Short mmCIF file of C-alpha atoms and ligand atoms in Angstrom, two decimals:
data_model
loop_
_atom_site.label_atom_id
_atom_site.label_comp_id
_atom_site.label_asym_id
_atom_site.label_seq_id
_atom_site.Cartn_x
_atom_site.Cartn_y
_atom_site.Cartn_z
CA UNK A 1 0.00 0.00 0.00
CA UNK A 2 1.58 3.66 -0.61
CA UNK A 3 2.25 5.63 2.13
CA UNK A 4 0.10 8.36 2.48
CA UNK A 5 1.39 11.72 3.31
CA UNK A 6 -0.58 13.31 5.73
CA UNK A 7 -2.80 15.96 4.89
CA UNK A 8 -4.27 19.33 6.93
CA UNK A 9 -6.07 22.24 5.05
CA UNK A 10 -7.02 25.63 6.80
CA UNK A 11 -10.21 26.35 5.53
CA UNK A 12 -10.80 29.94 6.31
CA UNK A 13 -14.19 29.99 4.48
CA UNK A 14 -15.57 34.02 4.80
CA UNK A 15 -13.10 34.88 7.55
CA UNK A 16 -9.72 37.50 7.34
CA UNK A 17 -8.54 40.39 4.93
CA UNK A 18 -5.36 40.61 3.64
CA UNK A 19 -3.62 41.86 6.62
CA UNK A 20 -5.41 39.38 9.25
CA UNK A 21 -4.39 36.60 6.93
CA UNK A 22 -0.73 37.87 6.61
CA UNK A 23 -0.95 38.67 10.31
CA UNK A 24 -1.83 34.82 10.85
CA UNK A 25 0.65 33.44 8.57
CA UNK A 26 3.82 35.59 10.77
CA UNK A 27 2.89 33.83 13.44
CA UNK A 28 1.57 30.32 11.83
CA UNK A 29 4.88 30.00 9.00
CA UNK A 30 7.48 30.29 11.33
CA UNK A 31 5.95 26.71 13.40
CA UNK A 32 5.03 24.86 10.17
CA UNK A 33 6.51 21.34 9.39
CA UNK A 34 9.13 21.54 6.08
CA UNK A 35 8.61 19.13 3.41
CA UNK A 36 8.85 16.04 5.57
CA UNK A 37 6.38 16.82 7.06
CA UNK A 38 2.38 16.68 6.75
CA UNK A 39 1.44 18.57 4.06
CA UNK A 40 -0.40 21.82 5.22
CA UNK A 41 -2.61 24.46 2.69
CA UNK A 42 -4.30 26.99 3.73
CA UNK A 43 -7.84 27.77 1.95
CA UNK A 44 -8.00 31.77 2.34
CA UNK A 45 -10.34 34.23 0.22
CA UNK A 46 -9.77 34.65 -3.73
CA UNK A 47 -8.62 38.59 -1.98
CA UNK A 48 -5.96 37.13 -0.17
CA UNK A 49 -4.57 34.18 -2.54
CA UNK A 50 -2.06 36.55 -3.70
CA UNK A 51 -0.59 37.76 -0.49
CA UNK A 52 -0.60 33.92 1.26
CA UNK A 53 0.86 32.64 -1.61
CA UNK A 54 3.87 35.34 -1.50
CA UNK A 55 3.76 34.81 2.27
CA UNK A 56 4.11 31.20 1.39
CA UNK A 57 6.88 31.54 -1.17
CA UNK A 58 10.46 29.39 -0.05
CA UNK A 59 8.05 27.24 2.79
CA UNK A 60 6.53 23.96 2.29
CA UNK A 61 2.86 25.47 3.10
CA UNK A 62 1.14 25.68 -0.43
CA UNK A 63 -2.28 27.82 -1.14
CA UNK A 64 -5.53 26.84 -1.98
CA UNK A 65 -9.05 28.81 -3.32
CA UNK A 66 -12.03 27.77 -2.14
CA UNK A 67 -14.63 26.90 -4.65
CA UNK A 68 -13.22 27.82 -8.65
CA UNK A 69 -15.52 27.92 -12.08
CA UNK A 70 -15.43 24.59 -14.38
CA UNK A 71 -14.70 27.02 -17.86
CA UNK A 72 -11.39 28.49 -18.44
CA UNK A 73 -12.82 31.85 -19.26
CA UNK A 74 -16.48 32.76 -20.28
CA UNK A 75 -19.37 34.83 -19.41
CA UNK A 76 -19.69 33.81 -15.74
CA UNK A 77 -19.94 37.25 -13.98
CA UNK A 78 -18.55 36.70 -10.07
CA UNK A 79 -17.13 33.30 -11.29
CA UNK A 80 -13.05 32.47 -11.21
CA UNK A 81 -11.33 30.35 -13.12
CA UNK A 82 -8.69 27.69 -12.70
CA UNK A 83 -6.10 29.68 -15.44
CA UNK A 84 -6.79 32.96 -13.09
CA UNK A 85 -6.30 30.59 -9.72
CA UNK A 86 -2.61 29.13 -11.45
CA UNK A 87 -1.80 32.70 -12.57
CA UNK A 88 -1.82 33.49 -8.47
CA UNK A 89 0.16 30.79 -7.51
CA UNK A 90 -2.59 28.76 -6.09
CA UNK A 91 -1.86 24.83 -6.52
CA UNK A 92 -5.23 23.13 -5.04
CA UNK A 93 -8.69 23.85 -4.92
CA UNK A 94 -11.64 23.42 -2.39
CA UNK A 95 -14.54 21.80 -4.73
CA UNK A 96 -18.31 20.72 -3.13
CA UNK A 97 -18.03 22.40 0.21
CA UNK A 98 -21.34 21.46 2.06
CA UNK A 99 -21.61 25.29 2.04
CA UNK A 100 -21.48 25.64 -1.36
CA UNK A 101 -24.20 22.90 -2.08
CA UNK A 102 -26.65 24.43 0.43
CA UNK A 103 -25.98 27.65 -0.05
CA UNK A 104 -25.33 28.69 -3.29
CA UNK A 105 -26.93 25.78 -5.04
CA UNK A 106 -23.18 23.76 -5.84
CA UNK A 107 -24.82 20.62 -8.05
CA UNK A 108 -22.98 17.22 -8.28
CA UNK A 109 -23.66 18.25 -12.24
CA UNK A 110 -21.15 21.33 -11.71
CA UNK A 111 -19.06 19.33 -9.70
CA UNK A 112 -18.58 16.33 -12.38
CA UNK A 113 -17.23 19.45 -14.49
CA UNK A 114 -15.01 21.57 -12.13
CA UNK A 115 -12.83 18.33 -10.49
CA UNK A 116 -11.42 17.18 -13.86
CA UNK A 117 -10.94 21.12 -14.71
CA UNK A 118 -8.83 21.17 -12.10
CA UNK A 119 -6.76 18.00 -12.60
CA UNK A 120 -6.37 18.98 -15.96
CA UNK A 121 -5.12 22.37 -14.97
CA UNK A 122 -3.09 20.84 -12.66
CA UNK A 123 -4.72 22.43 -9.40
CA UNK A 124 -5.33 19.60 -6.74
CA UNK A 125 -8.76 19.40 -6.21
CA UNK A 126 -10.09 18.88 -2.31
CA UNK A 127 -13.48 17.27 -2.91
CA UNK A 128 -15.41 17.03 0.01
CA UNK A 129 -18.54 14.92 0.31
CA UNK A 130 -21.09 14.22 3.50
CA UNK A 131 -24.37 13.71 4.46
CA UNK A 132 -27.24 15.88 6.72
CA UNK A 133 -27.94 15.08 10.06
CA UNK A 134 -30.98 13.37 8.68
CA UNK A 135 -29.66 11.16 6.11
CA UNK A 136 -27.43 9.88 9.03
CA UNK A 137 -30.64 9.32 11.29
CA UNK A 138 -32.78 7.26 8.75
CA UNK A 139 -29.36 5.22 7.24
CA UNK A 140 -28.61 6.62 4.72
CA UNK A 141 -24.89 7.85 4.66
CA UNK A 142 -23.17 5.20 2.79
CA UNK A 143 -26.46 6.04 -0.23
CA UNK A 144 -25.32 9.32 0.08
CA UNK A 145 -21.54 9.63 -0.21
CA UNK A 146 -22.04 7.05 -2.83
CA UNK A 147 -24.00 8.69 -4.77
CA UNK A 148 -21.81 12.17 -4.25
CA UNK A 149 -18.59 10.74 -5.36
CA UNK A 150 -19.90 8.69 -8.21
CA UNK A 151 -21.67 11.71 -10.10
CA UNK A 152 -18.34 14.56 -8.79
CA UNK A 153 -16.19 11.94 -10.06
CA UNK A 154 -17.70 10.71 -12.95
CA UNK A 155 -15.38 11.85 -15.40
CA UNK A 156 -12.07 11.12 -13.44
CA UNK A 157 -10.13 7.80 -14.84
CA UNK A 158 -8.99 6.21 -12.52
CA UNK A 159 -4.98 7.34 -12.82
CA UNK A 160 -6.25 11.02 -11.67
CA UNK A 161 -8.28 9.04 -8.35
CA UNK A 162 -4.69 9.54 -6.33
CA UNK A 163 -4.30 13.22 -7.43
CA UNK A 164 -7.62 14.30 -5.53
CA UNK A 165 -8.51 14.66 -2.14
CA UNK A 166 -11.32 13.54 -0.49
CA UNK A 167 -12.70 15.69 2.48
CA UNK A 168 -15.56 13.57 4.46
CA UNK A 169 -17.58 15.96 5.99
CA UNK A 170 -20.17 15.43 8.34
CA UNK A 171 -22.95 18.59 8.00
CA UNK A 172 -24.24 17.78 11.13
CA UNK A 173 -20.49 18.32 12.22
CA UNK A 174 -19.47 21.71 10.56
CA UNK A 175 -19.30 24.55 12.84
CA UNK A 176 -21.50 23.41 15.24
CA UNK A 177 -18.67 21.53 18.22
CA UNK A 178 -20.28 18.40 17.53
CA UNK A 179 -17.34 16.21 15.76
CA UNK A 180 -17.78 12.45 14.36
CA UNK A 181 -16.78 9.86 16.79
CA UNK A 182 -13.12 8.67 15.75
CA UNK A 183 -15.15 5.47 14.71
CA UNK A 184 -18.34 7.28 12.54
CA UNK A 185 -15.04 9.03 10.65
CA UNK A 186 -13.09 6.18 10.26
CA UNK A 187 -16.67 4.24 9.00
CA UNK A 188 -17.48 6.72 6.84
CA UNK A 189 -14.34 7.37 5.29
CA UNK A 190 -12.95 3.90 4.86
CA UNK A 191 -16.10 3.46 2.84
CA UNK A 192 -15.32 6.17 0.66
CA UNK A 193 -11.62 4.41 0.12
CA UNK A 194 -13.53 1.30 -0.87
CA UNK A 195 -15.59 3.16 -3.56
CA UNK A 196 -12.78 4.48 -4.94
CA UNK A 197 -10.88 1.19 -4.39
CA UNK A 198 -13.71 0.10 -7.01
CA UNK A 199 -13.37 2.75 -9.73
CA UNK A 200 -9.44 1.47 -9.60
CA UNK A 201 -7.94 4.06 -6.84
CA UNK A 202 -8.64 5.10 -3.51
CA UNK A 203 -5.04 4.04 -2.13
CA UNK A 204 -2.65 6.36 -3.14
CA UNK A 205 -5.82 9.00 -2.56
CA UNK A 206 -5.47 11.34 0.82
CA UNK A 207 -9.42 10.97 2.66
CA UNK A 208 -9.22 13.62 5.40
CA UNK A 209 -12.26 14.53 7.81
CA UNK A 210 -13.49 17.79 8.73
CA UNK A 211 -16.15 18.91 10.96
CA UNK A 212 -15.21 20.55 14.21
CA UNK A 213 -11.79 19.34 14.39
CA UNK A 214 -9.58 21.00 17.71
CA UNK A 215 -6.63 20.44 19.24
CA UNK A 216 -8.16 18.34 21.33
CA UNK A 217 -9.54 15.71 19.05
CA UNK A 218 -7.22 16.18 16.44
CA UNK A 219 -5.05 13.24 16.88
CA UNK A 220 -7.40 10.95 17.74
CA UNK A 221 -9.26 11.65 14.63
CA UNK A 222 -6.34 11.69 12.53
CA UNK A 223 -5.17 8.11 14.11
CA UNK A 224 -7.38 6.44 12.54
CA UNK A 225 -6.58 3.46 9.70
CA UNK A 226 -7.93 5.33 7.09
CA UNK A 227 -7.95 9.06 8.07
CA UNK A 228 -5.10 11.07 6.42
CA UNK A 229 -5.65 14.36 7.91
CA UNK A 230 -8.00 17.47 8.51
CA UNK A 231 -9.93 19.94 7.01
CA UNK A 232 -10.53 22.68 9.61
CA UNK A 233 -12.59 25.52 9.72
CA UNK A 234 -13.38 27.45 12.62
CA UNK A 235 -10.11 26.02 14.61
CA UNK A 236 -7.93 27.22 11.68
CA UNK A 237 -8.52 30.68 12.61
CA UNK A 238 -6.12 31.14 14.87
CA UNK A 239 -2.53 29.76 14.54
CA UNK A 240 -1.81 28.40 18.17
CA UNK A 241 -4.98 26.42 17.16
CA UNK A 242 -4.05 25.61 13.39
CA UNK A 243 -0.37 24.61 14.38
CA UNK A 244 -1.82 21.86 17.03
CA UNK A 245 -3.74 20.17 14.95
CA UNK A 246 -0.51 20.02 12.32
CA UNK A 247 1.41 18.94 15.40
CA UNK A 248 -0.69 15.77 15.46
CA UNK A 249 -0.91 14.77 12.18
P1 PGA B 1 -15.45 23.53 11.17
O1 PGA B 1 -15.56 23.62 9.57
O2 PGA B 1 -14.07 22.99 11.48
O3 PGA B 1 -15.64 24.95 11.64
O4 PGA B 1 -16.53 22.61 11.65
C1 PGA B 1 -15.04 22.60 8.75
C2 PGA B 1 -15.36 22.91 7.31
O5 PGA B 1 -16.43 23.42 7.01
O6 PGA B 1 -14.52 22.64 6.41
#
């Protein structure tokens, strides 16, 4: 089996100008692991790419946007592309955020187009996939993530599976300080390496959870067989908090 680098993401979602997120990354750069290490990205806004990725520059911390456009270019007012998101320096991409599909109407249709733009750009897309507190409650997570990955995926071969990452989150655990058990996360997610397992991947590809990750259930989370790291909003915020959670992947 290949060894799986571990992987954390700062997801910063609405959250710091240009000068809170340089103020962050003085104080976050000068504890982050070098290339040995974990690999860590931090997700600020499309404002601020430009600034954390100069911030960034000569450190092993790379930059990611947080939602991009499938087209290159096109009549898509408020829409940016993957071209613009290279031009800046950025080298992944958050795709299907949960607030995304709820809140701005993210389809698994758009989805099916924007993660191969990416690959084939050569941005790293961080898909992320989970179900509502509901599906959970009547059984139906594994229908759900299923059905997720198999439409976002769709037009992925199976050679490009290992050059994505998958973020398993929980909606019922975003934001609201109630995190997945170390054992729901570990379910959940080695299920999602066994459907990708099927479509001819899935072992080379990172699966990280998110959904109030802390310090203090960071490493327990992270432990887990299948669980290659963390994608962390709220605790990402602030660096003390950000640089734990690297500390124990
Ligand atoms: P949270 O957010 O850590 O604040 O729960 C995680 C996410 O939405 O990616």
């Amino acid at each position: 089996m290949p060894e799986r680098r571990p992987y954390v993401a700062a997801n910063w979602k609405m959250h710091k100008t240009v000068e809170e997120a340089e103020a962050f990354l003085g104080e976050f750069l000068p504890r982050a692991p070098g290339p040995e290490g974990p690999e860590v990205v931090i997700c600020p806004s499309f404002l601020a790419l430009r600034a954390a990725v100069a911030h960034c520059a000569g450190t092993a911390v790379r930059v990611a946007a947080q939602n991009m456009h499938g087209e290159a270019e096109g009549a898509f007012t408020g829409e940016v592309s993957a071209p613009m998101l290279l031009e800046a320096g950025v080298e992944a991409v958050v795709l299907g955020h949960s607030e995304r599909r709820q809140l701005f109407g993210e389809s698994d249709e758009a989805l099916a187009g924007k993660v191969p733009a990416a690959l084939a750009a050569g941005l790293e897309p961080i898909l992320c996939v989970g179900e509502t507190e509901e599906a959970r409650d009547t059984g139906q997570t594994d229908a759900v993530l299923e059905r997720q990955l198999q439409a976002d995926l769709a037009e992925v071969e199976s050679g490009g599976l290992g050059r994505v990452v998958v973020a398993y989150e929980p909606i019922w655990a975003i934001g609201t300080g109630r995190t997945a058990t170390p054992e729901q996360a570990q379910e959940a997610i080695g299920f999602i390496r066994d459907l990708l397992r099927a479509r001819g991947g899935g072992d080379a590809t990172r699966i990280v959870y998110g959904g109030s990750v802390k310090p203090g259930n960071a490493a327990e989370l992270m432990a887990q067989a299948d669980i290659d790291g963390a994608l962390v909003g709220g605790a990402s915020l602030d660096p003390e908090d950000f640089a734990a959670i690297v500390d124990a992947a």
